[in-house]
């Protein structure tokens, strides 16, 4: 295999290769720089958070729409057959919680009173 290139062509090839290597080394230096690595990591985390938040929003929106469909007809009128029992359950729960918090509060005060007498 004989090389038919002239010394000037060989020298030009060497210079060209050096320039290509210099560009590649600069690119590698930028890629492995800590700021670049941190920026890439932040971008990846932000993308993941955005994707997760988007999925959560869609899931919550779907759930709210499903619940709304249980209490509101397609024409926008309330479904009284479902609204009234739900309202009664809600009021009953509030009354029950209020009654239990009052009874536990009064038993605490009576216990505290007994301790003071001793």
PDB file of C-alpha atoms in Angstrom:
ATOM      1  CA  UNK A   1       0.000   0.000   0.000  1.00  0.00           C
ATOM      2  CA  UNK A   2       1.777   3.078  -1.132  1.00  0.00           C
ATOM      3  CA  UNK A   3       0.582   6.486  -0.049  1.00  0.00           C
ATOM      4  CA  UNK A   4       0.357   8.799  -3.026  1.00  0.00           C
ATOM      5  CA  UNK A   5      -0.406  11.891  -0.988  1.00  0.00           C
ATOM      6  CA  UNK A   6       2.000  14.729  -0.905  1.00  0.00           C
ATOM      7  CA  UNK A   7       3.546  15.970   2.336  1.00  0.00           C
ATOM      8  CA  UNK A   8       1.323  19.075   2.134  1.00  0.00           C
ATOM      9  CA  UNK A   9      -1.810  16.897   1.914  1.00  0.00           C
ATOM     10  CA  UNK A  10      -0.656  14.806   4.862  1.00  0.00           C
ATOM     11  CA  UNK A  11       0.020  17.964   6.871  1.00  0.00           C
ATOM     12  CA  UNK A  12      -3.444  19.329   5.952  1.00  0.00           C
ATOM     13  CA  UNK A  13      -5.053  16.049   7.097  1.00  0.00           C
ATOM     14  CA  UNK A  14      -3.187  16.243  10.419  1.00  0.00           C
ATOM     15  CA  UNK A  15      -4.338  19.830  10.979  1.00  0.00           C
ATOM     16  CA  UNK A  16      -7.920  18.869  10.101  1.00  0.00           C
ATOM     17  CA  UNK A  17      -7.830  15.905  12.513  1.00  0.00           C
ATOM     18  CA  UNK A  18      -6.427  18.109  15.298  1.00  0.00           C
ATOM     19  CA  UNK A  19      -9.259  20.600  14.813  1.00  0.00           C
ATOM     20  CA  UNK A  20     -11.847  17.803  14.876  1.00  0.00           C
ATOM     21  CA  UNK A  21     -10.296  16.376  18.056  1.00  0.00           C
ATOM     22  CA  UNK A  22     -10.261  19.832  19.662  1.00  0.00           C
ATOM     23  CA  UNK A  23     -13.981  20.250  18.927  1.00  0.00           C
ATOM     24  CA  UNK A  24     -14.741  16.773  20.302  1.00  0.00           C
ATOM     25  CA  UNK A  25     -12.747  17.464  23.483  1.00  0.00           C
ATOM     26  CA  UNK A  26     -14.601  20.761  23.962  1.00  0.00           C
ATOM     27  CA  UNK A  27     -17.942  18.966  23.592  1.00  0.00           C
ATOM     28  CA  UNK A  28     -16.875  16.298  26.081  1.00  0.00           C
ATOM     29  CA  UNK A  29     -15.720  19.008  28.483  1.00  0.00           C
ATOM     30  CA  UNK A  30     -19.108  20.708  28.301  1.00  0.00           C
ATOM     31  CA  UNK A  31     -20.985  17.419  28.773  1.00  0.00           C
ATOM     32  CA  UNK A  32     -19.036  16.379  31.884  1.00  0.00           C
ATOM     33  CA  UNK A  33     -18.974  19.844  33.473  1.00  0.00           C
ATOM     34  CA  UNK A  34     -20.793  19.795  36.854  1.00  0.00           C
ATOM     35  CA  UNK A  35     -23.093  22.675  35.844  1.00  0.00           C
ATOM     36  CA  UNK A  36     -24.169  20.784  32.736  1.00  0.00           C
ATOM     37  CA  UNK A  37     -24.776  17.603  34.722  1.00  0.00           C
ATOM     38  CA  UNK A  38     -26.801  19.515  37.342  1.00  0.00           C
ATOM     39  CA  UNK A  39     -28.780  21.307  34.641  1.00  0.00           C
ATOM     40  CA  UNK A  40     -29.614  18.028  32.932  1.00  0.00           C
ATOM     41  CA  UNK A  41     -30.629  16.465  36.255  1.00  0.00           C
ATOM     42  CA  UNK A  42     -32.836  19.456  37.122  1.00  0.00           C
ATOM     43  CA  UNK A  43     -34.486  19.329  33.713  1.00  0.00           C
ATOM     44  CA  UNK A  44     -35.163  15.608  34.099  1.00  0.00           C
ATOM     45  CA  UNK A  45     -36.657  16.079  37.572  1.00  0.00           C
ATOM     46  CA  UNK A  46     -38.785  19.004  36.374  1.00  0.00           C
ATOM     47  CA  UNK A  47     -40.041  16.917  33.474  1.00  0.00           C
ATOM     48  CA  UNK A  48     -40.916  14.037  35.786  1.00  0.00           C
ATOM     49  CA  UNK A  49     -42.700  16.353  38.228  1.00  0.00           C
ATOM     50  CA  UNK A  50     -44.649  17.996  35.400  1.00  0.00           C
ATOM     51  CA  UNK A  51     -45.663  14.601  34.024  1.00  0.00           C
ATOM     52  CA  UNK A  52     -46.683  13.330  37.485  1.00  0.00           C
ATOM     53  CA  UNK A  53     -48.602  16.522  38.288  1.00  0.00           C
ATOM     54  CA  UNK A  54     -50.361  16.300  34.937  1.00  0.00           C
ATOM     55  CA  UNK A  55     -51.401  12.721  35.589  1.00  0.00           C
ATOM     56  CA  UNK A  56     -52.598  13.632  39.091  1.00  0.00           C
ATOM     57  CA  UNK A  57     -54.615  16.540  37.700  1.00  0.00           C
ATOM     58  CA  UNK A  58     -56.272  14.292  35.143  1.00  0.00           C
ATOM     59  CA  UNK A  59     -57.067  11.667  37.791  1.00  0.00           C
ATOM     60  CA  UNK A  60     -58.527  14.225  40.202  1.00  0.00           C
ATOM     61  CA  UNK A  61     -60.506  15.899  37.440  1.00  0.00           C
ATOM     62  CA  UNK A  62     -61.920  12.535  36.383  1.00  0.00           C
ATOM     63  CA  UNK A  63     -62.874  11.705  39.992  1.00  0.00           C
ATOM     64  CA  UNK A  64     -64.555  15.070  40.492  1.00  0.00           C
ATOM     65  CA  UNK A  65     -66.480  14.618  37.249  1.00  0.00           C
ATOM     66  CA  UNK A  66     -67.576  11.141  38.332  1.00  0.00           C
ATOM     67  CA  UNK A  67     -68.783  12.419  41.710  1.00  0.00           C
ATOM     68  CA  UNK A  68     -70.509  15.392  40.082  1.00  0.00           C
ATOM     69  CA  UNK A  69     -72.283  13.015  37.691  1.00  0.00           C
ATOM     70  CA  UNK A  70     -73.698  11.187  40.721  1.00  0.00           C
ATOM     71  CA  UNK A  71     -75.352  14.350  42.063  1.00  0.00           C
ATOM     72  CA  UNK A  72     -76.089  16.407  38.927  1.00  0.00           C
ATOM     73  CA  UNK A  73     -78.117  15.238  35.922  1.00  0.00           C
ATOM     74  CA  UNK A  74     -76.868  15.767  32.376  1.00  0.00           C
ATOM     75  CA  UNK A  75     -79.170  18.766  31.980  1.00  0.00           C
ATOM     76  CA  UNK A  76     -77.539  20.440  35.034  1.00  0.00           C
ATOM     77  CA  UNK A  77     -80.384  19.896  37.472  1.00  0.00           C
ATOM     78  CA  UNK A  78     -79.592  18.354  40.886  1.00  0.00           C
ATOM     79  CA  UNK A  79     -80.524  14.727  41.464  1.00  0.00           C
ATOM     80  CA  UNK A  80     -82.538  15.207  44.644  1.00  0.00           C
ATOM     81  CA  UNK A  81     -82.821  11.468  45.187  1.00  0.00           C
ATOM     82  CA  UNK A  82     -79.055  11.425  45.793  1.00  0.00           C
ATOM     83  CA  UNK A  83     -78.419  14.945  47.110  1.00  0.00           C
ATOM     84  CA  UNK A  84     -80.853  14.755  50.042  1.00  0.00           C
ATOM     85  CA  UNK A  85     -79.531  11.455  51.505  1.00  0.00           C
ATOM     86  CA  UNK A  86     -75.940  12.656  51.108  1.00  0.00           C
ATOM     87  CA  UNK A  87     -76.787  15.943  52.853  1.00  0.00           C
ATOM     88  CA  UNK A  88     -78.493  14.059  55.685  1.00  0.00           C
ATOM     89  CA  UNK A  89     -75.450  11.816  56.112  1.00  0.00           C
ATOM     90  CA  UNK A  90     -73.186  14.850  56.187  1.00  0.00           C
ATOM     91  CA  UNK A  91     -75.307  16.642  58.787  1.00  0.00           C
ATOM     92  CA  UNK A  92     -75.508  13.462  60.858  1.00  0.00           C
ATOM     93  CA  UNK A  93     -71.743  13.085  60.752  1.00  0.00           C
ATOM     94  CA  UNK A  94     -71.223  16.682  61.883  1.00  0.00           C
ATOM     95  CA  UNK A  95     -73.705  16.212  64.732  1.00  0.00           C
ATOM     96  CA  UNK A  96     -72.006  12.969  65.779  1.00  0.00           C
ATOM     97  CA  UNK A  97     -68.555  14.553  65.732  1.00  0.00           C
ATOM     98  CA  UNK A  98     -69.802  17.545  67.703  1.00  0.00           C
ATOM     99  CA  UNK A  99     -71.476  15.322  70.283  1.00  0.00           C
ATOM    100  CA  UNK A 100     -68.410  13.099  70.721  1.00  0.00           C
ATOM    101  CA  UNK A 101     -66.045  16.065  71.020  1.00  0.00           C
ATOM    102  CA  UNK A 102     -68.279  17.661  73.681  1.00  0.00           C
ATOM    103  CA  UNK A 103     -68.599  14.433  75.650  1.00  0.00           C
ATOM    104  CA  UNK A 104     -64.852  13.751  75.558  1.00  0.00           C
ATOM    105  CA  UNK A 105     -64.172  17.355  76.618  1.00  0.00           C
ATOM    106  CA  UNK A 106     -66.527  17.110  79.603  1.00  0.00           C
ATOM    107  CA  UNK A 107     -65.010  13.792  80.729  1.00  0.00           C
ATOM    108  CA  UNK A 108     -61.547  15.341  80.603  1.00  0.00           C
ATOM    109  CA  UNK A 109     -62.599  18.238  82.784  1.00  0.00           C
ATOM    110  CA  UNK A 110     -64.197  15.899  85.317  1.00  0.00           C
ATOM    111  CA  UNK A 111     -61.053  13.765  85.429  1.00  0.00           C
ATOM    112  CA  UNK A 112     -58.931  16.849  85.912  1.00  0.00           C
ATOM    113  CA  UNK A 113     -61.219  17.949  88.718  1.00  0.00           C
ATOM    114  CA  UNK A 114     -60.799  14.623  90.524  1.00  0.00           C
ATOM    115  CA  UNK A 115     -57.050  14.882  90.338  1.00  0.00           C
ATOM    116  CA  UNK A 116     -57.054  18.287  91.924  1.00  0.00           C
ATOM    117  CA  UNK A 117     -59.130  17.109  94.890  1.00  0.00           C
ATOM    118  CA  UNK A 118     -56.666  14.410  95.899  1.00  0.00           C
TER     119      UNK A 118
END
